[in-house]
Structure formats: C-alpha cells, structure tokens
Coordinates of C-alpha atoms and ligand atoms in Angstrom, one line a residue:
M1 CA 25.8 29.4 8.5
Q2 CA 26.8 25.8 9.0
P3 CA 23.9 23.8 10.6
K4 CA 24.3 21.9 13.8
L5 CA 22.3 19.1 15.3
I6 CA 22.2 17.3 18.6
L7 CA 19.6 14.7 19.7
H8 CA 19.1 12.2 22.5
G9 CA 17.3 9.0 23.3
G10 CA 17.1 9.4 27.0
A11 CA 19.1 8.9 30.1
S12 CA 18.6 5.2 30.7
S13 CA 21.0 2.4 30.3
L14 CA 22.2 0.9 27.0
D15 CA 21.1 -2.6 28.2
D16 CA 17.5 -1.5 28.3
K17 CA 17.7 -0.6 24.7
G18 CA 19.7 -3.3 23.1
G19 CA 23.3 -2.4 23.8
L20 CA 25.9 0.1 22.6
D21 CA 26.0 -0.9 18.9
S22 CA 22.3 -0.9 18.2
V23 CA 21.7 2.4 20.1
R24 CA 24.7 4.0 18.4
S25 CA 23.5 2.9 14.9
S26 CA 20.0 4.1 15.4
L27 CA 21.1 7.5 16.8
R28 CA 23.6 7.9 14.0
E29 CA 21.3 6.9 11.3
I30 CA 18.8 9.5 12.5
V31 CA 21.4 12.2 13.1
E32 CA 22.7 11.7 9.6
E33 CA 19.3 11.8 8.0
V34 CA 18.2 14.9 9.8
Y35 CA 21.5 16.7 9.3
A36 CA 21.2 16.1 5.5
L37 CA 17.8 17.9 5.6
L38 CA 19.4 20.9 7.4
S39 CA 22.2 20.9 4.8
Q40 CA 19.5 21.1 2.0
G41 CA 18.1 24.2 3.7
E42 CA 15.4 22.7 6.0
S43 CA 14.4 25.0 8.9
A44 CA 15.5 24.1 12.4
L45 CA 11.9 23.6 13.3
G46 CA 11.3 21.2 10.4
A47 CA 14.4 19.3 11.2
V48 CA 13.5 19.0 14.9
V49 CA 10.0 17.7 13.9
R50 CA 11.5 15.1 11.6
G51 CA 14.1 14.0 14.2
C52 CA 11.5 13.6 16.9
E53 CA 9.2 11.7 14.5
R54 CA 12.0 9.3 13.6
L55 CA 12.9 8.8 17.3
E56 CA 9.2 8.4 18.2
N57 CA 8.9 5.6 15.6
E58 CA 11.9 3.8 17.0
P59 CA 10.5 1.3 19.6
R60 CA 13.7 1.2 21.6
F61 CA 13.1 4.7 22.9
N62 CA 10.4 5.8 25.4
A63 CA 8.4 8.1 23.1
G64 CA 5.7 7.3 20.5
T65 CA 5.9 3.6 19.6
G66 CA 7.6 1.9 22.6
S67 CA 6.4 4.4 25.2
V68 CA 6.4 3.0 28.7
L69 CA 3.1 2.2 30.5
Q70 CA 1.7 4.3 33.3
S71 CA 0.6 2.7 36.6
D72 CA -2.8 1.7 35.2
G73 CA -1.3 0.0 32.1
Q74 CA -2.1 2.9 29.7
V75 CA 0.2 4.7 27.4
R76 CA 0.0 8.5 27.7
M77 CA 2.5 10.6 25.8
S78 CA 3.7 14.2 26.0
A79 CA 5.6 16.2 23.5
A80 CA 6.7 19.8 23.0
L81 CA 8.2 21.9 20.2
M82 CA 9.7 25.3 20.6
D83 CA 10.6 27.6 17.7
G84 CA 13.5 29.7 19.0
A85 CA 13.2 32.3 16.2
R86 CA 9.6 33.1 17.2
Q87 CA 10.1 32.1 20.8
N88 CA 7.0 30.0 20.4
F89 CA 6.2 27.0 22.6
S90 CA 3.6 24.3 21.8
G91 CA 2.8 20.9 23.1
V92 CA 0.5 18.1 24.1
I93 CA 0.3 16.5 27.6
N94 CA -0.8 12.9 28.2
V95 CA -2.2 12.2 24.8
S96 CA -3.1 8.6 23.8
R97 CA -3.7 6.6 20.6
V98 CA -1.6 8.7 18.2
K99 CA 1.6 7.7 16.5
N100 CA 3.5 10.9 16.6
P101 CA 2.7 13.3 19.4
I102 CA 5.2 15.7 17.9
H103 CA 2.9 16.3 14.9
L104 CA 0.2 17.6 17.2
A105 CA 2.8 19.9 18.8
Q106 CA 3.8 21.0 15.3
Y107 CA 0.2 21.8 14.4
L108 CA -0.3 23.8 17.6
Q109 CA 2.6 26.1 16.7
Q110 CA 0.2 28.2 14.7
E111 CA -2.7 28.1 17.1
T112 CA -3.7 30.6 19.9
D113 CA -4.3 27.7 22.4
R114 CA -0.9 26.0 22.1
I115 CA -0.6 23.4 24.9
L116 CA -3.4 20.8 25.1
S117 CA -3.8 18.0 27.6
D118 CA -5.5 14.6 27.4
Y119 CA -9.1 15.3 26.2
G120 CA -8.2 18.4 24.3
A121 CA -5.3 16.7 22.6
A122 CA -7.5 13.7 21.7
E123 CA -10.2 16.1 20.3
L124 CA -7.5 17.9 18.2
A125 CA -6.3 14.5 16.8
R126 CA -9.9 13.7 15.9
E127 CA -10.4 17.2 14.3
L128 CA -7.3 16.7 12.2
S129 CA -8.3 13.1 11.2
V130 CA -5.2 11.7 12.7
P131 CA -5.7 7.9 12.4
P132 CA -6.0 6.1 15.8
Y133 CA -2.8 4.2 16.6
D134 CA -1.7 1.9 19.4
P135 CA 1.9 2.7 20.4
L136 CA 2.1 -0.3 22.8
T137 CA 4.9 -2.8 22.1
D138 CA 5.0 -6.4 23.5
F139 CA 8.2 -5.5 25.3
R140 CA 6.6 -2.7 27.2
L141 CA 3.5 -4.8 28.0
R142 CA 5.7 -7.6 29.4
E143 CA 7.7 -5.1 31.4
W144 CA 4.5 -3.7 32.9
Q145 CA 3.0 -7.1 33.6
E146 CA 6.2 -8.2 35.3
E147 CA 6.3 -5.1 37.5
R148 CA 2.6 -5.3 38.3
K149 CA 2.3 -9.0 38.7
D150 CA 1.5 -8.9 42.4
N151 CA -1.3 -6.4 41.9
F152 CA -3.5 -9.0 40.2
S153 CA -3.8 -10.9 43.5
K154 CA -5.1 -7.7 45.2
K155 CA -8.4 -6.0 45.1
M156 CA -6.9 -2.7 44.0
A157 CA -3.8 -2.1 42.0
R158 CA -1.3 0.3 43.3
L159 CA -1.8 3.3 41.1
I160 CA 1.1 5.4 42.3
A161 CA 4.5 6.2 41.0
E162 CA 7.3 3.7 41.4
P163 CA 10.7 4.8 42.7
E164 CA 12.7 3.6 39.6
P165 CA 11.9 5.7 36.6
R166 CA 12.3 4.5 33.0
R167 CA 13.9 7.5 31.4
G168 CA 14.0 6.9 27.6
T169 CA 12.5 10.2 26.4
I170 CA 13.8 11.6 23.1
G171 CA 14.8 15.1 22.1
V172 CA 16.3 17.1 19.2
V173 CA 17.9 20.6 19.1
A174 CA 18.9 22.1 15.7
L175 CA 20.5 25.2 14.3
D176 CA 19.7 25.9 10.6
Q177 CA 21.5 27.7 7.8
E178 CA 19.7 30.9 8.7
G179 CA 20.9 30.8 12.3
R180 CA 17.5 29.8 13.7
V181 CA 17.3 27.4 16.7
A182 CA 14.5 25.0 17.6
A183 CA 14.0 22.3 20.2
G184 CA 11.6 19.3 20.5
T185 CA 11.1 16.7 23.2
S186 CA 8.8 13.7 23.3
T187 CA 8.1 11.1 26.0
G188 CA 6.0 8.3 27.3
G189 CA 6.7 9.7 30.8
K190 CA 8.8 8.1 33.5
G191 CA 6.8 4.9 33.6
L192 CA 4.3 3.5 36.2
E193 CA 3.4 7.0 37.2
R194 CA 0.2 8.1 38.9
I195 CA -2.6 8.9 36.4
G196 CA -2.6 12.6 35.6
R197 CA 1.1 13.1 36.4
V198 CA 2.5 15.7 34.1
S199 CA 6.0 15.3 32.6
D200 CA 8.5 18.0 32.2
S201 CA 8.9 17.2 28.5
A202 CA 5.9 19.4 27.5
M203 CA 7.0 22.3 29.8
P204 CA 9.6 25.0 29.3
A205 CA 11.5 23.2 32.2
G206 CA 12.2 20.3 29.8
N207 CA 12.2 21.9 26.4
Y208 CA 13.1 25.5 25.6
A209 CA 14.5 27.7 22.8
T210 CA 15.0 31.3 22.0
D211 CA 16.9 33.0 19.1
Q212 CA 20.0 32.5 21.3
A213 CA 20.0 28.8 22.3
G214 CA 17.9 25.6 22.6
V215 CA 17.8 22.8 25.2
S216 CA 16.0 19.4 25.5
C217 CA 16.1 17.5 28.8
T218 CA 15.7 13.9 29.9
G219 CA 15.7 12.2 33.3
V220 CA 13.3 12.4 36.3
G221 CA 10.8 15.1 35.3
E222 CA 10.2 16.3 38.8
D223 CA 14.0 17.0 39.2
I224 CA 14.0 18.8 35.8
I225 CA 11.1 20.9 36.8
N226 CA 12.6 21.8 40.2
E227 CA 15.8 23.0 38.4
C228 CA 13.7 24.5 35.5
L229 CA 16.6 23.2 33.6
A230 CA 16.0 23.9 29.9
A231 CA 14.7 27.4 30.4
K232 CA 17.5 28.2 32.9
I233 CA 20.3 27.2 30.5
V234 CA 18.8 29.1 27.6
I235 CA 18.1 32.2 29.6
R236 CA 21.6 32.2 31.0
V237 CA 23.0 32.2 27.5
G238 CA 20.6 35.1 26.7
D239 CA 22.0 36.9 29.7
G240 CA 25.6 36.7 28.3
L241 CA 27.0 33.4 29.6
S242 CA 28.7 31.2 27.1
L243 CA 26.8 27.9 26.4
E244 CA 29.6 26.1 28.2
E245 CA 29.3 28.4 31.3
A246 CA 25.5 28.2 31.3
M247 CA 25.5 24.4 31.0
T248 CA 28.3 23.9 33.6
K249 CA 26.7 26.2 36.2
S250 CA 23.2 24.7 35.7
I251 CA 24.6 21.1 36.0
Q252 CA 26.6 22.0 39.1
E253 CA 23.5 23.3 40.7
A254 CA 21.6 20.2 39.7
L255 CA 24.4 18.0 41.1
A256 CA 24.2 19.8 44.4
H257 CA 20.5 19.0 44.6
Q258 CA 21.1 15.3 44.0
T259 CA 19.0 15.2 40.9
D260 CA 18.8 12.5 38.2
L261 CA 18.7 14.3 34.8
A262 CA 20.5 15.3 31.6
A263 CA 20.3 18.0 28.9
I264 CA 21.5 18.6 25.4
A265 CA 22.0 22.1 24.0
L266 CA 23.2 24.3 21.2
D267 CA 23.6 28.0 20.7
R268 CA 23.1 30.3 17.7
R269 CA 26.9 30.5 17.1
G270 CA 27.0 26.8 16.6
G271 CA 28.4 25.6 20.0
L272 CA 27.1 22.2 21.2
A273 CA 26.8 21.0 24.8
W274 CA 25.5 18.3 27.0
G275 CA 25.3 17.8 30.7
K276 CA 24.1 15.1 33.1
T277 CA 23.8 14.2 36.8
C278 CA 22.6 10.6 35.9
P279 CA 25.0 7.8 34.9
V280 CA 24.2 7.6 31.2
L281 CA 23.1 10.0 28.4
L282 CA 22.3 8.6 25.0
A283 CA 23.0 11.5 22.8
A284 CA 24.5 12.0 19.3
Y285 CA 25.5 15.1 17.4
H286 CA 26.5 16.3 14.0
T287 CA 28.7 19.4 13.6
G288 CA 28.9 19.4 9.8
E289 CA 32.5 18.1 10.1
R290 CA 32.0 15.3 12.5
I291 CA 29.4 13.0 14.1
G292 CA 29.9 11.9 17.7
D293 CA 28.0 10.6 20.6
T294 CA 28.0 10.5 24.4
L295 CA 27.3 6.8 24.8
E296 CA 30.5 5.9 26.4
L297 CA 30.8 8.8 28.8
G298 CA 31.7 7.8 32.3
A299 CA 29.2 8.2 35.1
E300 CA 31.5 10.8 36.6
E301 CA 31.7 13.0 33.5
S302 CA 29.0 15.6 34.0
A303 CA 29.3 17.8 31.0
G304 CA 30.9 18.2 27.5
F305 CA 31.2 20.9 24.8
I306 CA 32.1 21.4 21.2
A307 CA 33.1 25.0 20.7
V308 CA 32.6 26.7 17.3
Ligands
LIG401 N1 11.6 13.4 31.7 C1 10.6 12.3 31.5 C2 9.6 12.4 32.5 O1 9.8 12.5 33.7 C3 11.2 11.0 31.5 C4 12.5 10.8 30.6 O2 13.2 11.8 30.4 O3 12.8 9.7 30.2 O4 8.4 12.3 32.2

C-alpha cells in the first residue's frame, strides 16, 4: 500500500510564524523526512511520533519548544497519540519541563494507565529519566510580558483565559505500507489560559484514529470539544461515509455553531482531507506522488480533499 501523510502546524496566521516561505519550508522539510521513513517501512505510529517530535522541536509552532505561556507565565504542554490499528489512545495533559511530550504519550501506549496529567506526567518523566528541559523561547516570553504588562502594576495578576487564542498546535496523521493509521497532536494550549485548563489535544475530541481513519485538530479547544470533532469524523467514516462526506458534514456543523477550528484527516484507502472554520490552516501533505499544502487557502474555503 502506498503510504500517505498529512501534518499541521496549527490554525494561526503566517505572520505569527515568520511568513509563508519559512512556514512552507519547515512543513515541507518535515513532511519529506517523515514520508521517507514511511517509504522505508516505518509504521504509521512511528512516523507520527517522529513527525510530532520534529514539529515540537521547531520553535515557530506552539508545541514543545516555543509553546505559548499560560496566564501565570508557565508552559504546560499536552500531547496525544492514537494507534488506529489497536484503537489505542494515550496522552499527557499539562506537562512541564520536558522537551517532547509526544515521547511520554508514546511510552504510555503500552501502559494500563494511558493518560496522565501534570503531577503524574512529571513523575513518569522522572521515572523514565527524561532530562529536565525548558521549552520557553525569548519570543514567547516577550509575547507574554507584553500581554501581561499591566498586571505588574496590580496586586493580583489576571489568571483567566484571554479572548484571543494562540492556536499553533501541531499534529500528524499517517497511513503506512501495511494500511495502518495513526494520529498524534501536541500543543502548548491556547495561550494565557486559566491554570488547570485542559486542551482538546489530549482528548479524543482533538486526536482520534481507528483502523478506518485518523484525525488531528487545531483551533479553540473548547470549540473542538463541543463538536467532538476528531472522533466524530473518524466514526462517521467507520459508519460508511466517505472521508470527504464525513469531513464536509462535520465542518458544516462546526460552521453553523460559529466555531474556530480546523482538522486534518486521512482514511485507510489513502484519501486525504482537511477542513476549517478558521481563516488559516497551516497543513502539508505527501501522497507519494505529490507534496502540497494548505497555506494559501482562502478564508472562505472550508474543506479540501485528495481522493485515492
Ligand atoms: N487546540 C489547542 C487548545 O485549545 C490550541 C491550538 O490548536 O492551537 O489547547
């Protein structure tokens, strides 16, 4: 079977991340590297982990290094991995001081307790001797200081969510030579959120896969959770809709609810799809024959497909 790959670097604007050319070249470099692994026989799960790791290490995206700061100035990251072949979900929620949250999600694939939050995730990192790592970048610190500057003149900082989310989450969905599907998503959250807020990225709403299809989402987590978007698209495919129908129907519903989100998807036959209710989706794909991206899609274009 010819492998397929689609990945995203979030739903925020190109300007935030250094413009069209630099975002395109980093997404393409990663899509090519990960596709080469799939061509050499790497599993969908292994390819997704590698893709997420590369995107987490790229400071222009809001995951791993370069994660946005929460309302209290701390970085707390969430990541999930789902092996479609085994229908097995694992993840970490609000973990700090690790370089690659996706590696913890990968380890948890084999455990009986598969989704760990803050203290539990930190304890796991310690048990696994994961070296402590500070994912903070100067850019994110300055961004937070700028947004919080008035707080320093007050007795108490405002520790609640801000209306304008950051949206630079990353995600990867792959189909391997054996026809197995996997999906992974990793995020620093939506930025300036209340302490303890839980992102969609480590929930089946934001990241889901079965032996039929896989989806990774980005955008405002609360909207993605309300739509239960990733699981909904995948389950619709399992119930007999084509990937195109499942994506279109789910995005139409999300549009009707005035949401701010996006999703990338593929199915076991090799179809690729993306959909969005937000203006921009930074996604790239590799079909084996061609590499493409969604960087120049208009705000009004809500979905796209590449049939097998
Ligand atoms: N979905 C993420 C969250 O709300 C943010 C993003 O996609 O950039 O935590």
